[in-house]
PDB file of C-alpha atoms in Angstrom:
ATOM      1  CA  MET X   1     -68.093 330.605 -98.507  1.00 33.00           C
ATOM      2  CA  LEU X   2     -70.081 329.624 -95.437  1.00 45.00           C
ATOM      3  CA  PHE X   3     -71.802 326.291 -94.926  1.00 50.00           C
ATOM      4  CA  ARG X   4     -75.542 326.379 -95.580  1.00 56.00           C
ATOM      5  CA  SER X   5     -78.050 323.956 -94.123  1.00 62.00           C
ATOM      6  CA  THR X   6     -80.392 322.285 -96.596  1.00 68.00           C
ATOM      7  CA  ASP X   7     -84.156 322.251 -96.056  1.00 70.00           C
ATOM      8  CA  ASN X   8     -83.908 318.537 -95.172  1.00 75.00           C
ATOM      9  CA  GLU X   9     -81.218 319.265 -92.552  1.00 74.00           C
ATOM     10  CA  ILE X  10     -83.325 322.028 -91.035  1.00 76.00           C
ATOM     11  CA  THR X  11     -86.399 319.762 -90.917  1.00 78.00           C
ATOM     12  CA  HIS X  12     -84.347 316.970 -89.346  1.00 78.00           C
ATOM     13  CA  SER X  13     -82.846 319.391 -86.808  1.00 84.00           C
ATOM     14  CA  LYS X  14     -86.283 320.702 -85.813  1.00 86.00           C
ATOM     15  CA  ASN X  15     -87.581 317.145 -85.439  1.00 81.00           C
ATOM     16  CA  VAL X  16     -84.638 316.157 -83.228  1.00 81.00           C
ATOM     17  CA  HIS X  17     -85.483 319.004 -80.852  1.00 82.00           C
ATOM     18  CA  ARG X  18     -89.285 318.561 -81.026  1.00 88.00           C
ATOM     19  CA  ILE X  19     -89.768 321.908 -82.740  1.00 91.00           C
ATOM     20  CA  PRO X  20     -92.791 321.918 -85.068  1.00 91.00           C
ATOM     21  CA  GLU X  21     -91.689 322.349 -88.692  1.00 89.00           C
ATOM     22  CA  HIS X  22     -94.295 325.021 -89.372  1.00 90.00           C
ATOM     23  CA  LYS X  23     -93.101 327.193 -86.474  1.00 93.00           C
ATOM     24  CA  ILE X  24     -90.489 329.919 -86.796  1.00 93.00           C
ATOM     25  CA  ALA X  25     -87.858 328.821 -84.284  1.00 94.00           C
ATOM     26  CA  ILE X  26     -86.186 331.658 -82.398  1.00 95.00           C
ATOM     27  CA  ALA X  27     -83.165 331.071 -80.166  1.00 94.00           C
ATOM     28  CA  CYS X  28     -83.279 333.653 -77.396  1.00 95.00           C
ATOM     29  CA  GLY X  29     -79.761 334.192 -76.119  1.00 88.00           C
ATOM     30  CA  TYR X  30     -77.626 331.223 -75.254  1.00 88.00           C
ATOM     31  CA  ASN X  31     -77.671 330.842 -71.462  1.00 87.00           C
ATOM     32  CA  LYS X  32     -79.753 331.708 -68.404  1.00 89.00           C
ATOM     33  CA  SER X  33     -77.816 334.782 -67.335  1.00 88.00           C
ATOM     34  CA  ILE X  34     -79.777 337.947 -66.607  1.00 90.00           C
ATOM     35  CA  ASN X  35     -77.308 339.662 -68.976  1.00 89.00           C
ATOM     36  CA  GLN X  36     -79.100 337.957 -71.893  1.00 91.00           C
ATOM     37  CA  ASN X  37     -82.064 340.359 -71.345  1.00 93.00           C
ATOM     38  CA  LEU X  38     -84.549 337.531 -71.943  1.00 95.00           C
ATOM     39  CA  THR X  39     -87.539 339.105 -70.183  1.00 95.00           C
ATOM     40  CA  GLU X  40     -87.061 342.230 -72.299  1.00 95.00           C
ATOM     41  CA  ILE X  41     -86.819 340.133 -75.485  1.00 95.00           C
ATOM     42  CA  VAL X  42     -90.036 338.283 -74.637  1.00 96.00           C
ATOM     43  CA  ALA X  43     -91.793 341.559 -73.785  1.00 95.00           C
ATOM     44  CA  SER X  44     -90.797 342.993 -77.168  1.00 94.00           C
ATOM     45  CA  ILE X  45     -92.106 339.924 -78.975  1.00 95.00           C
ATOM     46  CA  ILE X  46     -95.385 339.992 -77.010  1.00 94.00           C
ATOM     47  CA  ASN X  47     -96.050 343.442 -78.508  1.00 91.00           C
ATOM     48  CA  GLN X  48     -96.160 341.878 -82.000  1.00 91.00           C
ATOM     49  CA  LYS X  49     -99.435 339.957 -81.625  1.00 89.00           C
ATOM     50  CA  GLU X  50     -99.434 338.707 -85.239  1.00 87.00           C
ATOM     51  CA  LEU X  51     -96.153 336.882 -84.527  1.00 87.00           C
ATOM     52  CA  LEU X  52     -97.291 334.876 -81.541  1.00 90.00           C
ATOM     53  CA  SER X  53     -99.056 332.013 -83.331  1.00 92.00           C
ATOM     54  CA  LYS X  54     -96.190 331.611 -85.835  1.00 93.00           C
ATOM     55  CA  ILE X  55     -93.222 331.291 -83.500  1.00 94.00           C
ATOM     56  CA  ILE X  56     -91.654 329.069 -80.903  1.00 95.00           C
ATOM     57  CA  LEU X  57     -89.135 330.674 -78.565  1.00 97.00           C
ATOM     58  CA  CYS X  58     -86.191 328.477 -77.563  1.00 96.00           C
ATOM     59  CA  PHE X  59     -84.033 328.938 -74.486  1.00 95.00           C
ATOM     60  CA  GLN X  60     -80.886 327.221 -73.281  1.00 92.00           C
ATOM     61  CA  PHE X  61     -81.157 326.994 -69.489  1.00 91.00           C
ATOM     62  CA  PRO X  62     -78.674 324.261 -68.572  1.00 85.00           C
ATOM     63  CA  GLY X  63     -78.832 323.081 -64.973  1.00 80.00           C
ATOM     64  CA  ASN X  64     -81.360 323.966 -62.326  1.00 80.00           C
ATOM     65  CA  GLU X  65     -83.908 326.752 -62.595  1.00 82.00           C
ATOM     66  CA  ASN X  66     -83.224 330.014 -60.832  1.00 89.00           C
ATOM     67  CA  ALA X  67     -85.410 333.025 -60.051  1.00 92.00           C
ATOM     68  CA  TYR X  68     -84.594 334.624 -63.411  1.00 92.00           C
ATOM     69  CA  THR X  69     -85.463 331.556 -65.493  1.00 93.00           C
ATOM     70  CA  ARG X  70     -88.696 331.139 -63.518  1.00 94.00           C
ATOM     71  CA  SER X  71     -89.616 334.766 -64.311  1.00 95.00           C
ATOM     72  CA  VAL X  72     -88.982 334.174 -68.030  1.00 95.00           C
ATOM     73  CA  ILE X  73     -91.076 330.987 -67.991  1.00 95.00           C
ATOM     74  CA  HIS X  74     -93.870 332.758 -66.098  1.00 96.00           C
ATOM     75  CA  LEU X  75     -93.937 335.557 -68.691  1.00 96.00           C
ATOM     76  CA  LEU X  76     -94.112 333.008 -71.533  1.00 96.00           C
ATOM     77  CA  GLN X  77     -96.924 331.054 -69.887  1.00 96.00           C
ATOM     78  CA  GLU X  78     -98.852 334.154 -68.854  1.00 96.00           C
ATOM     79  CA  ASN X  79     -98.887 335.276 -72.504  1.00 95.00           C
ATOM     80  CA  ASN X  80     -99.558 331.823 -73.967  1.00 94.00           C
ATOM     81  CA  ILE X  81     -96.363 331.834 -76.048  1.00 95.00           C
ATOM     82  CA  ASP X  82     -95.141 328.548 -77.484  1.00 95.00           C
ATOM     83  CA  TYR X  83     -91.673 327.850 -76.109  1.00 96.00           C
ATOM     84  CA  ARG X  84     -89.096 325.158 -75.539  1.00 95.00           C
ATOM     85  CA  ILE X  85     -86.585 325.063 -72.685  1.00 94.00           C
ATOM     86  CA  PHE X  86     -83.401 323.053 -73.150  1.00 92.00           C
ATOM     87  CA  ASN X  87     -81.975 322.441 -69.687  1.00 90.00           C
ATOM     88  CA  GLN X  88     -79.379 319.838 -70.618  1.00 86.00           C
ATOM     89  CA  ARG X  89     -75.873 320.655 -71.727  1.00 87.00           C
ATOM     90  CA  PHE X  90     -75.494 319.889 -75.416  1.00 89.00           C
ATOM     91  CA  SER X  91     -72.557 318.029 -76.892  1.00 88.00           C
ATOM     92  CA  ASP X  92     -70.896 319.850 -79.795  1.00 88.00           C
ATOM     93  CA  HIS X  93     -72.889 317.705 -82.236  1.00 88.00           C
ATOM     94  CA  GLU X  94     -76.203 318.341 -80.429  1.00 89.00           C
ATOM     95  CA  LEU X  95     -75.448 322.057 -80.319  1.00 89.00           C
ATOM     96  CA  ALA X  96     -74.827 322.114 -84.079  1.00 87.00           C
ATOM     97  CA  ILE X  97     -78.196 320.417 -84.655  1.00 88.00           C
ATOM     98  CA  TYR X  98     -79.869 322.940 -82.333  1.00 89.00           C
ATOM     99  CA  ARG X  99     -78.348 325.873 -84.214  1.00 90.00           C
ATOM    100  CA  LYS X 100     -79.507 324.444 -87.570  1.00 88.00           C
ATOM    101  CA  ALA X 101     -83.061 324.215 -86.218  1.00 91.00           C
ATOM    102  CA  MET X 102     -83.258 327.947 -85.499  1.00 91.00           C
ATOM    103  CA  ASN X 103     -84.626 330.453 -88.008  1.00 90.00           C
ATOM    104  CA  PHE X 104     -83.560 333.409 -85.849  1.00 92.00           C
ATOM    105  CA  MET X 105     -81.108 334.004 -83.050  1.00 92.00           C
ATOM    106  CA  ILE X 106     -81.602 336.973 -80.726  1.00 94.00           C
ATOM    107  CA  GLN X 107     -78.360 338.256 -79.206  1.00 90.00           C
ATOM    108  CA  VAL X 108     -78.965 341.547 -77.402  1.00 92.00           C
ATOM    109  CA  GLN X 109     -76.852 341.336 -74.281  1.00 87.00           C
ATOM    110  CA  SER X 110     -75.886 344.507 -72.496  1.00 79.00           C
ATOM    111  CA  SER X 111     -72.259 343.863 -73.450  1.00 76.00           C
ATOM    112  CA  ASP X 112     -70.388 341.125 -75.295  1.00 73.00           C
ATOM    113  CA  SER X 113     -66.857 340.606 -76.536  1.00 67.00           C
ATOM    114  CA  PHE X 114     -67.978 338.763 -79.719  1.00 72.00           C
ATOM    115  CA  SER X 115     -70.382 335.941 -79.169  1.00 71.00           C
ATOM    116  CA  GLY X 116     -69.192 332.572 -80.428  1.00 79.00           C
ATOM    117  CA  ALA X 117     -72.798 331.337 -80.193  1.00 82.00           C
ATOM    118  CA  MET X 118     -73.903 334.150 -82.485  1.00 82.00           C
ATOM    119  CA  GLN X 119     -71.185 333.288 -85.004  1.00 82.00           C
ATOM    120  CA  GLU X 120     -72.257 329.633 -84.954  1.00 86.00           C
ATOM    121  CA  HIS X 121     -75.875 330.633 -85.609  1.00 86.00           C
ATOM    122  CA  LEU X 122     -74.746 332.730 -88.567  1.00 86.00           C
ATOM    123  CA  TYR X 123     -72.826 329.763 -89.985  1.00 82.00           C
ATOM    124  CA  ALA X 124     -75.869 327.517 -89.477  1.00 84.00           C
ATOM    125  CA  GLY X 125     -78.053 329.941 -91.424  1.00 83.00           C
ATOM    126  CA  SER X 126     -80.025 331.653 -88.659  1.00 85.00           C
ATOM    127  CA  LEU X 127     -80.869 335.285 -89.189  1.00 88.00           C
ATOM    128  CA  VAL X 128     -79.277 336.977 -86.184  1.00 89.00           C
ATOM    129  CA  ILE X 129     -80.749 340.037 -84.514  1.00 90.00           C
ATOM    130  CA  THR X 130     -78.308 341.874 -82.283  1.00 90.00           C
ATOM    131  CA  GLY X 131     -77.869 345.242 -80.623  1.00 89.00           C
ATOM    132  CA  LYS X 132     -76.177 348.151 -82.386  1.00 90.00           C
ATOM    133  CA  TRP X 133     -74.250 348.758 -79.156  1.00 88.00           C
ATOM    134  CA  LEU X 134     -72.379 345.446 -79.494  1.00 85.00           C
ATOM    135  CA  PRO X 135     -68.942 345.264 -81.203  1.00 82.00           C
ATOM    136  CA  TYR X 136     -69.802 343.571 -84.483  1.00 83.00           C
ATOM    137  CA  ALA X 137     -68.463 346.091 -87.017  1.00 81.00           C
ATOM    138  CA  VAL X 138     -66.252 343.342 -88.465  1.00 82.00           C
ATOM    139  CA  LEU X 139     -69.426 341.604 -89.664  1.00 86.00           C
ATOM    140  CA  ASP X 140     -70.423 344.771 -91.503  1.00 84.00           C
ATOM    141  CA  GLU X 141     -66.964 344.977 -93.059  1.00 88.00           C
ATOM    142  CA  LYS X 142     -67.308 341.388 -94.310  1.00 85.00           C
ATOM    143  CA  GLY X 143     -70.833 341.932 -95.665  1.00 87.00           C
ATOM    144  CA  VAL X 144     -72.519 339.491 -93.280  1.00 87.00           C
ATOM    145  CA  ASP X 145     -76.295 339.669 -93.412  1.00 86.00           C
ATOM    146  CA  TYR X 146     -77.756 340.222 -89.952  1.00 88.00           C
ATOM    147  CA  ILE X 147     -79.981 342.759 -88.243  1.00 90.00           C
ATOM    148  CA  ARG X 148     -78.968 345.370 -85.700  1.00 91.00           C
ATOM    149  CA  VAL X 149     -81.555 347.028 -83.473  1.00 93.00           C
ATOM    150  CA  ASN X 150     -81.200 350.278 -81.545  1.00 92.00           C
ATOM    151  CA  SER X 151     -82.952 348.852 -78.484  1.00 92.00           C
ATOM    152  CA  ILE X 152     -84.237 345.552 -77.144  1.00 92.00           C
ATOM    153  CA  GLN X 153     -87.774 346.897 -77.528  1.00 93.00           C
ATOM    154  CA  LYS X 154     -87.261 346.755 -81.333  1.00 93.00           C
ATOM    155  CA  VAL X 155     -86.569 342.988 -81.423  1.00 93.00           C
ATOM    156  CA  GLY X 156     -90.207 341.955 -81.988  1.00 92.00           C
ATOM    157  CA  SER X 157     -90.731 344.388 -84.855  1.00 90.00           C
ATOM    158  CA  ALA X 158     -87.396 343.345 -86.413  1.00 92.00           C
ATOM    159  CA  ILE X 159     -88.555 339.714 -86.435  1.00 92.00           C
ATOM    160  CA  LEU X 160     -91.885 340.654 -87.951  1.00 89.00           C
ATOM    161  CA  GLN X 161     -90.226 342.716 -90.702  1.00 87.00           C
ATOM    162  CA  SER X 162     -87.785 339.912 -91.475  1.00 87.00           C
ATOM    163  CA  LEU X 163     -90.065 336.896 -91.745  1.00 82.00           C
ATOM    164  CA  ASN X 164     -89.575 336.501 -95.487  1.00 58.00           C
ATOM    165  CA  ARG X 165     -85.920 337.475 -95.435  1.00 56.00           C
ATOM    166  CA  LYS X 166     -83.174 334.900 -95.941  1.00 52.00           C
ATOM    167  CA  PRO X 167     -79.697 335.611 -94.596  1.00 48.00           C
ATOM    168  CA  ASP X 168     -76.970 335.905 -97.208  1.00 47.00           C
ATOM    169  CA  VAL X 169     -73.562 335.527 -95.640  1.00 40.00           C
ATOM    170  CA  SER X 170     -71.591 334.139 -98.574  1.00 38.00           C
TER     171      SER X 170
END
């Protein structure tokens, strides 16, 4: 059986990272690589107008900004989307708290060998949205509750359809 975060742990985790409790926290990828498809994720979410006031998008951009991170930030600001950038490297403990704070994790890279970050989000209780093109059949075999989308453009609608859904990975 997998570890589940309690409501108090989730509230504490959101407070630690200055994420409003009432917001749906969405981890977008787990680094600042262009392979994370972050501009495409944000564009998909922008298309779901009824989501925008309910969410806060969270990004891990450790180190200095680059042209790609600036383009993501510009897109967020241009569309008045609530967001949080974490540019420090987290310790293992801080990373665990961050993962507990997230309601969703979006993992739609172009390719991936089996994201450890995604697995950690599943263990922390985040509902993960990932691409059908990624090699996660083992999760299906084990009955893990997560969402697979056919394209990055479907991410926003998948979030909207899943707002009342709780992951069940036991």
